[in-house]
Tab-separated table of C-alpha atoms in Angstrom:
chain	number	residue	atom	x	y	z
A	1	MET	CA	206.679	55.133	67.264
A	2	SER	CA	208.434	52.477	69.365
A	3	GLU	CA	208.420	48.791	68.457
A	4	GLU	CA	205.866	46.645	70.229
A	5	PHE	CA	207.110	44.787	73.286
A	6	LYS	CA	206.311	41.110	73.772
A	7	LEU	CA	206.563	38.719	76.682
A	8	ALA	CA	207.865	35.403	75.362
A	9	ALA	CA	206.043	32.097	75.687
A	10	GLY	CA	207.078	30.479	78.957
A	11	SER	CA	207.164	33.803	80.836
A	12	ARG	CA	205.642	33.664	84.333
A	13	ILE	CA	203.312	36.515	85.242
A	14	LYS	CA	200.809	37.167	88.020
A	15	TYR	CA	197.245	38.420	88.172
A	16	GLY	CA	195.497	39.622	91.323
A	17	CYS	CA	191.788	39.283	92.056
A	18	ALA	CA	189.295	38.230	94.738
A	19	SER	CA	188.435	34.610	95.489
A	20	THR	CA	184.857	35.159	94.317
A	21	SER	CA	186.224	35.163	90.729
A	22	LEU	CA	188.038	31.823	90.914
A	23	TYR	CA	185.381	29.427	89.654
A	24	ALA	CA	184.425	31.718	86.761
A	25	ILE	CA	188.102	31.935	85.782
A	26	LEU	CA	188.491	28.140	86.019
A	27	ARG	CA	185.489	27.723	83.690
A	28	HIS	CA	186.146	30.550	81.227
A	29	GLY	CA	189.666	31.901	81.803
A	30	ILE	CA	190.442	35.591	82.360
A	31	PRO	CA	188.524	37.621	79.750
A	32	ALA	CA	190.455	39.962	77.461
A	33	ASP	CA	188.436	42.900	78.807
A	34	ALA	CA	188.863	41.987	82.505
A	35	PRO	CA	188.392	45.102	84.659
A	36	ARG	CA	191.504	46.767	86.013
A	37	HIS	CA	191.347	46.451	89.787
A	38	GLY	CA	192.115	49.721	91.542
A	39	PHE	CA	190.822	52.244	94.029
A	40	GLU	CA	189.841	54.798	91.381
A	41	ALA	CA	186.385	55.052	89.838
A	42	PRO	CA	185.926	52.639	86.905
A	43	ALA	CA	185.587	55.571	84.478
A	44	ASP	CA	189.145	56.616	85.347
A	45	SER	CA	190.558	53.268	84.239
A	46	VAL	CA	191.225	53.478	80.520
A	47	THR	CA	193.950	50.870	79.966
A	48	GLN	CA	192.785	48.051	77.687
A	49	GLY	CA	193.838	44.454	78.214
A	50	ILE	CA	194.595	42.366	81.281
A	51	MET	CA	196.691	44.078	83.948
A	52	VAL	CA	199.454	41.701	85.034
A	53	GLY	CA	202.653	42.056	86.960
A	54	GLU	CA	204.616	40.990	89.982
A	55	LEU	CA	204.155	43.174	93.059
A	56	MET	CA	201.426	45.108	91.239
A	57	ALA	CA	199.417	41.878	91.091
A	58	TYR	CA	199.289	42.159	94.882
A	59	PHE	CA	198.067	45.735	94.464
A	60	SER	CA	195.267	44.413	92.235
A	61	ALA	CA	194.378	41.664	94.719
A	62	CYS	CA	194.319	44.247	97.501
A	63	ALA	CA	192.062	46.581	95.512
A	64	ALA	CA	189.672	43.779	94.514
A	65	PHE	CA	189.514	42.623	98.148
A	66	CYS	CA	189.026	46.122	99.599
A	67	ASN	CA	186.317	46.993	97.069
A	68	ASN	CA	184.512	43.719	97.777
A	69	THR	CA	184.748	44.250	101.536
A	70	SER	CA	183.522	47.839	101.343
A	71	ALA	CA	180.560	46.899	99.136
A	72	LEU	CA	179.625	43.962	101.369
A	73	HIS	CA	179.652	46.054	104.532
A	74	HIS	CA	177.693	48.837	102.847
A	75	THR	CA	175.011	46.458	101.553
A	76	HIS	CA	174.647	44.613	104.867
A	77	GLN	CA	175.371	47.428	107.305
A	78	ASP	CA	173.171	46.327	110.201
A	79	VAL	CA	174.145	42.646	110.209
A	80	MET	CA	177.854	43.433	109.786
A	81	ALA	CA	177.729	46.021	112.583
A	82	THR	CA	176.222	43.365	114.872
A	83	PHE	CA	178.902	40.878	113.767
A	84	VAL	CA	181.772	43.308	114.422
A	85	GLY	CA	180.266	44.201	117.808
A	86	ALA	CA	180.084	40.508	118.732
A	87	LEU	CA	183.742	40.031	117.760
A	88	GLN	CA	184.780	42.901	120.013
A	89	GLU	CA	182.627	41.870	122.977
A	90	LYS	CA	183.592	38.193	123.030
A	91	HIS	CA	187.130	38.043	121.690
A	92	GLY	CA	187.956	34.644	120.250
A	93	GLU	CA	184.374	33.335	120.356
A	94	LYS	CA	182.467	32.601	117.162
A	95	PRO	CA	179.178	34.549	116.959
A	96	VAL	CA	176.100	32.412	116.356
A	97	MET	CA	174.402	34.331	113.552
A	98	PRO	CA	172.609	32.213	110.892
A	99	GLU	CA	172.063	35.339	108.797
A	100	LEU	CA	175.809	35.432	108.026
A	101	GLU	CA	175.572	32.498	105.613
A	102	ALA	CA	174.184	34.409	102.649
A	103	ILE	CA	176.521	37.357	103.287
A	104	ALA	CA	179.656	35.209	103.560
A	105	ALA	CA	178.965	33.667	100.156
A	106	GLU	CA	179.630	37.128	98.674
A	107	ALA	CA	182.818	37.724	100.689
A	108	GLY	CA	185.965	37.510	98.578
A	109	LEU	CA	189.495	37.156	99.924
A	110	PRO	CA	192.626	38.278	98.026
A	111	VAL	CA	194.258	35.760	95.680
A	112	ILE	CA	197.105	35.777	93.164
A	113	LEU	CA	197.084	33.656	90.002
A	114	GLU	CA	200.454	32.547	88.620
A	115	ILE	CA	200.294	32.252	84.837
A	116	GLU	CA	202.700	30.708	82.337
A	117	LEU	CA	202.260	32.168	78.870
A	118	ALA	CA	201.763	29.493	76.217
A	119	GLU	CA	202.518	31.938	73.379
A	120	ASP	CA	204.244	35.277	72.861
A	121	CYS	CA	201.979	38.122	74.010
A	122	ILE	CA	202.121	41.860	73.412
A	123	LEU	CA	202.403	43.943	76.570
A	124	LEU	CA	201.413	47.606	76.788
A	125	ALA	CA	202.928	49.983	79.325
A	126	ASP	CA	201.435	50.646	82.741
A	127	GLU	CA	201.058	54.416	82.420
A	128	ARG	CA	201.106	54.840	86.199
A	129	PHE	CA	204.883	54.522	85.916
A	130	VAL	CA	205.992	55.288	82.338
A	131	GLY	CA	204.797	56.804	79.091
A	132	ALA	CA	202.513	54.929	76.709
A	133	THR	CA	205.394	54.043	74.356
A	134	GLU	CA	207.684	52.638	77.088
A	135	ALA	CA	206.269	49.125	77.472
A	136	GLU	CA	209.678	47.456	77.775
A	137	LYS	CA	210.713	49.862	80.541
A	138	SER	CA	207.333	49.323	82.218
A	139	TRP	CA	208.024	45.604	82.488
A	140	LYS	CA	211.752	45.582	83.148
A	141	LEU	CA	211.735	48.324	85.783
A	142	TRP	CA	208.214	48.243	87.245
A	143	ARG	CA	207.135	44.663	86.397
A	144	SER	CA	203.687	45.888	85.401
A	145	GLY	CA	201.759	46.146	82.165
A	146	SER	CA	198.633	45.354	80.182
A	147	LEU	CA	198.642	41.990	78.406
A	148	GLN	CA	197.030	41.994	74.966
A	149	THR	CA	195.343	38.772	73.859
A	150	SER	CA	192.387	38.329	71.535
A	151	ALA	CA	190.731	35.680	73.682
A	152	GLY	CA	191.977	36.525	77.178
A	153	ILE	CA	194.036	34.108	79.276
A	154	PRO	CA	192.862	30.462	79.125
A	155	ALA	CA	192.524	28.666	82.446
A	156	SER	CA	195.075	26.103	81.211
A	157	TRP	CA	197.777	28.798	81.389
A	158	ILE	CA	197.153	29.313	85.123
A	159	LYS	CA	199.406	26.995	87.109
A	160	GLN	CA	198.702	27.815	90.750
A	161	PHE	CA	197.143	30.380	93.027
A	162	TYR	CA	198.433	31.993	96.210
A	163	PHE	CA	196.350	33.173	99.159
A	164	PRO	CA	196.951	34.473	102.683
A	165	ARG	CA	197.111	32.351	105.821
A	166	LEU	CA	193.526	31.914	107.026
A	167	LEU	CA	192.623	31.973	110.722
A	168	ASP	CA	190.020	30.396	112.965
A	169	TYR	CA	188.600	31.714	116.210
A	170	ARG	CA	191.209	29.893	118.312
A	171	ASP	CA	193.910	31.947	116.600
A	172	VAL	CA	192.364	35.306	117.479
A	173	GLY	CA	191.677	34.170	121.034
A	174	THR	CA	195.394	34.063	121.842
A	175	ALA	CA	197.855	36.925	121.895
A	176	ARG	CA	199.431	37.271	118.440
A	177	SER	CA	199.492	33.617	117.431
A	178	PRO	CA	202.040	32.566	114.762
A	179	ARG	CA	199.182	32.171	112.260
A	180	MET	CA	198.011	35.734	112.929
A	181	LEU	CA	201.554	37.000	112.385
A	182	GLU	CA	201.751	35.053	109.119
A	183	GLN	CA	198.485	36.609	107.903
A	184	THR	CA	199.783	40.074	108.823
A	185	THR	CA	202.916	39.338	106.778
A	186	ASP	CA	200.727	38.365	103.827
A	187	SER	CA	198.870	41.667	104.209
A	188	ALA	CA	202.216	43.487	104.236
A	189	LEU	CA	202.895	42.085	100.756
A	190	MET	CA	199.708	43.733	99.481
A	191	VAL	CA	200.722	46.996	101.125
A	192	GLY	CA	204.015	46.657	99.237
A	193	GLY	CA	201.893	46.808	96.074
A	194	LEU	CA	200.184	49.933	97.431
A	195	MET	CA	203.601	51.469	98.093
A	196	GLN	CA	204.663	50.789	94.505
A	197	ALA	CA	201.509	52.422	93.151
A	198	TRP	CA	201.262	55.380	95.555
A	199	HIS	CA	204.871	56.226	96.337
A	200	LYS	CA	206.392	54.874	93.092
A	201	ASP	CA	208.786	52.711	95.105
A	202	THR	CA	210.596	50.248	92.825
A	203	PRO	CA	209.324	46.674	93.131
A	204	ALA	CA	212.810	45.137	93.091
A	205	ASP	CA	213.765	47.101	96.217
A	206	LEU	CA	210.473	46.326	97.971
A	207	LEU	CA	210.603	42.607	97.161
A	208	THR	CA	214.273	42.313	98.109
A	209	ALA	CA	213.547	43.875	101.488
A	210	PHE	CA	210.485	41.652	101.959
A	211	LYS	CA	212.407	38.479	101.088
A	212	LYS	CA	215.263	39.448	103.387
A	213	GLN	CA	212.831	39.887	106.272
A	214	TYR	CA	210.389	37.027	105.629
A	215	GLY	CA	212.174	34.600	103.283
A	216	ARG	CA	209.528	34.703	100.537
A	217	THR	CA	207.916	37.002	97.963
A	218	ASN	CA	204.467	35.397	97.674
A	219	PHE	CA	201.451	34.835	99.899
A	220	SER	CA	202.243	32.090	102.388
A	221	GLN	CA	199.717	29.550	101.021
A	222	SER	CA	199.291	28.084	97.540
A	223	LEU	CA	197.393	25.394	95.648
A	224	THR	CA	197.333	24.088	92.082
A	225	PHE	CA	194.826	25.944	89.926
A	226	ASP	CA	192.440	23.180	88.913
A	227	GLU	CA	189.131	21.707	90.057
A	228	THR	CA	190.794	19.809	92.909
A	229	GLY	CA	192.756	22.839	94.097
A	230	LEU	CA	189.683	25.067	94.175
A	231	GLU	CA	187.648	22.421	96.002
A	232	ARG	CA	190.381	22.132	98.631
A	233	PHE	CA	190.466	25.922	99.027
A	234	PHE	CA	186.717	26.424	99.342
A	235	ASN	CA	186.453	23.440	101.700
A	236	LEU	CA	188.948	24.906	104.143
A	237	ASN	CA	187.027	25.620	107.348
A	238	ALA	CA	187.957	29.300	107.088
A	239	MET	CA	186.163	29.469	103.721
A	240	LEU	CA	183.352	26.989	104.389
A	241	ASP	CA	182.179	28.390	107.728
A	242	PRO	CA	180.412	31.762	107.215
A	243	ALA	CA	181.468	33.387	110.498
A	244	THR	CA	185.074	32.278	110.002
A	245	ARG	CA	185.262	33.536	106.414
A	246	LEU	CA	183.961	36.928	107.573
A	247	LEU	CA	186.412	36.880	110.487
A	248	ASN	CA	189.273	36.541	107.988
A	249	GLN	CA	187.839	39.315	105.877
A	250	MET	CA	187.906	41.566	108.951
A	251	THR	CA	191.408	40.617	110.151
A	252	ILE	CA	192.956	41.054	106.681
A	253	TRP	CA	191.114	44.362	106.224
A	254	GLN	CA	192.359	45.637	109.596
A	255	ASP	CA	195.947	44.637	108.830
A	256	ILE	CA	195.904	46.326	105.409
A	257	ASP	CA	194.335	49.475	106.866
A	258	ALA	CA	196.839	49.709	109.742
A	259	LEU	CA	199.875	49.038	107.539
A	260	ALA	CA	198.687	51.456	104.836
A	261	LYS	CA	198.219	54.240	107.396
A	262	LYS	CA	201.838	53.778	108.493
A	263	GLN	CA	202.816	54.496	104.872
A	264	GLU	CA	200.393	57.463	104.714
A	265	ILE	CA	198.324	55.693	102.054
A	266	GLN	CA	194.592	56.364	101.920
A	267	LEU	CA	192.409	53.399	100.931
A	268	GLY	CA	189.398	55.473	99.926
């Protein structure tokens, strides 16, 4: 049996989720039994611990976002169909639909939490890429694994969170505005996570290519992970206004879907 592999205190790791989880995480941290975000049925996910990584954190954020979006549209089919129809008919105009308020409160956008470990933590292998006894290889080659802590990850370990560029209706009313292009680039980072998971592309190669093209390896926006940072995020007009939050859900979803299809990746 191989020796256990530990990430040392001070190591920086990332965790992907949807924005609907942020306040619960600020209050209680990330629980030790946090669900593994993926596109498979929950019963197929057997890895214990908190799935963390680098590019695979963007895979997790993508999965959490896509699952949230799919569930929201399924639950509110008629209203969302009317909303999408209004977007298509009057491009760049905000639909006046009071019934969107309750729906938008459930809409989560993809976010990445950057965590600094305050103590040494055992990491188990991500068996998507390596065998169960190859935790060190899992981290060094694939930058993915399952963090083992008795009490989860305290909120105090989380230093900042990253999120995509958010749009308003003026942005979508013009032909490929710079902000729209920036959001598409953010979506491409999540599709990089899909490529690592589906095609087993190495994250170092994917991130090197991404940085060479775009000059960064994170979502374009970030804030400190504390009460003030979350208030600033949720008070952005794109989050506060129901129709605008749902607009961003749709534009990010469309970008992920289009980019994934180019890579022959099925989202469900």
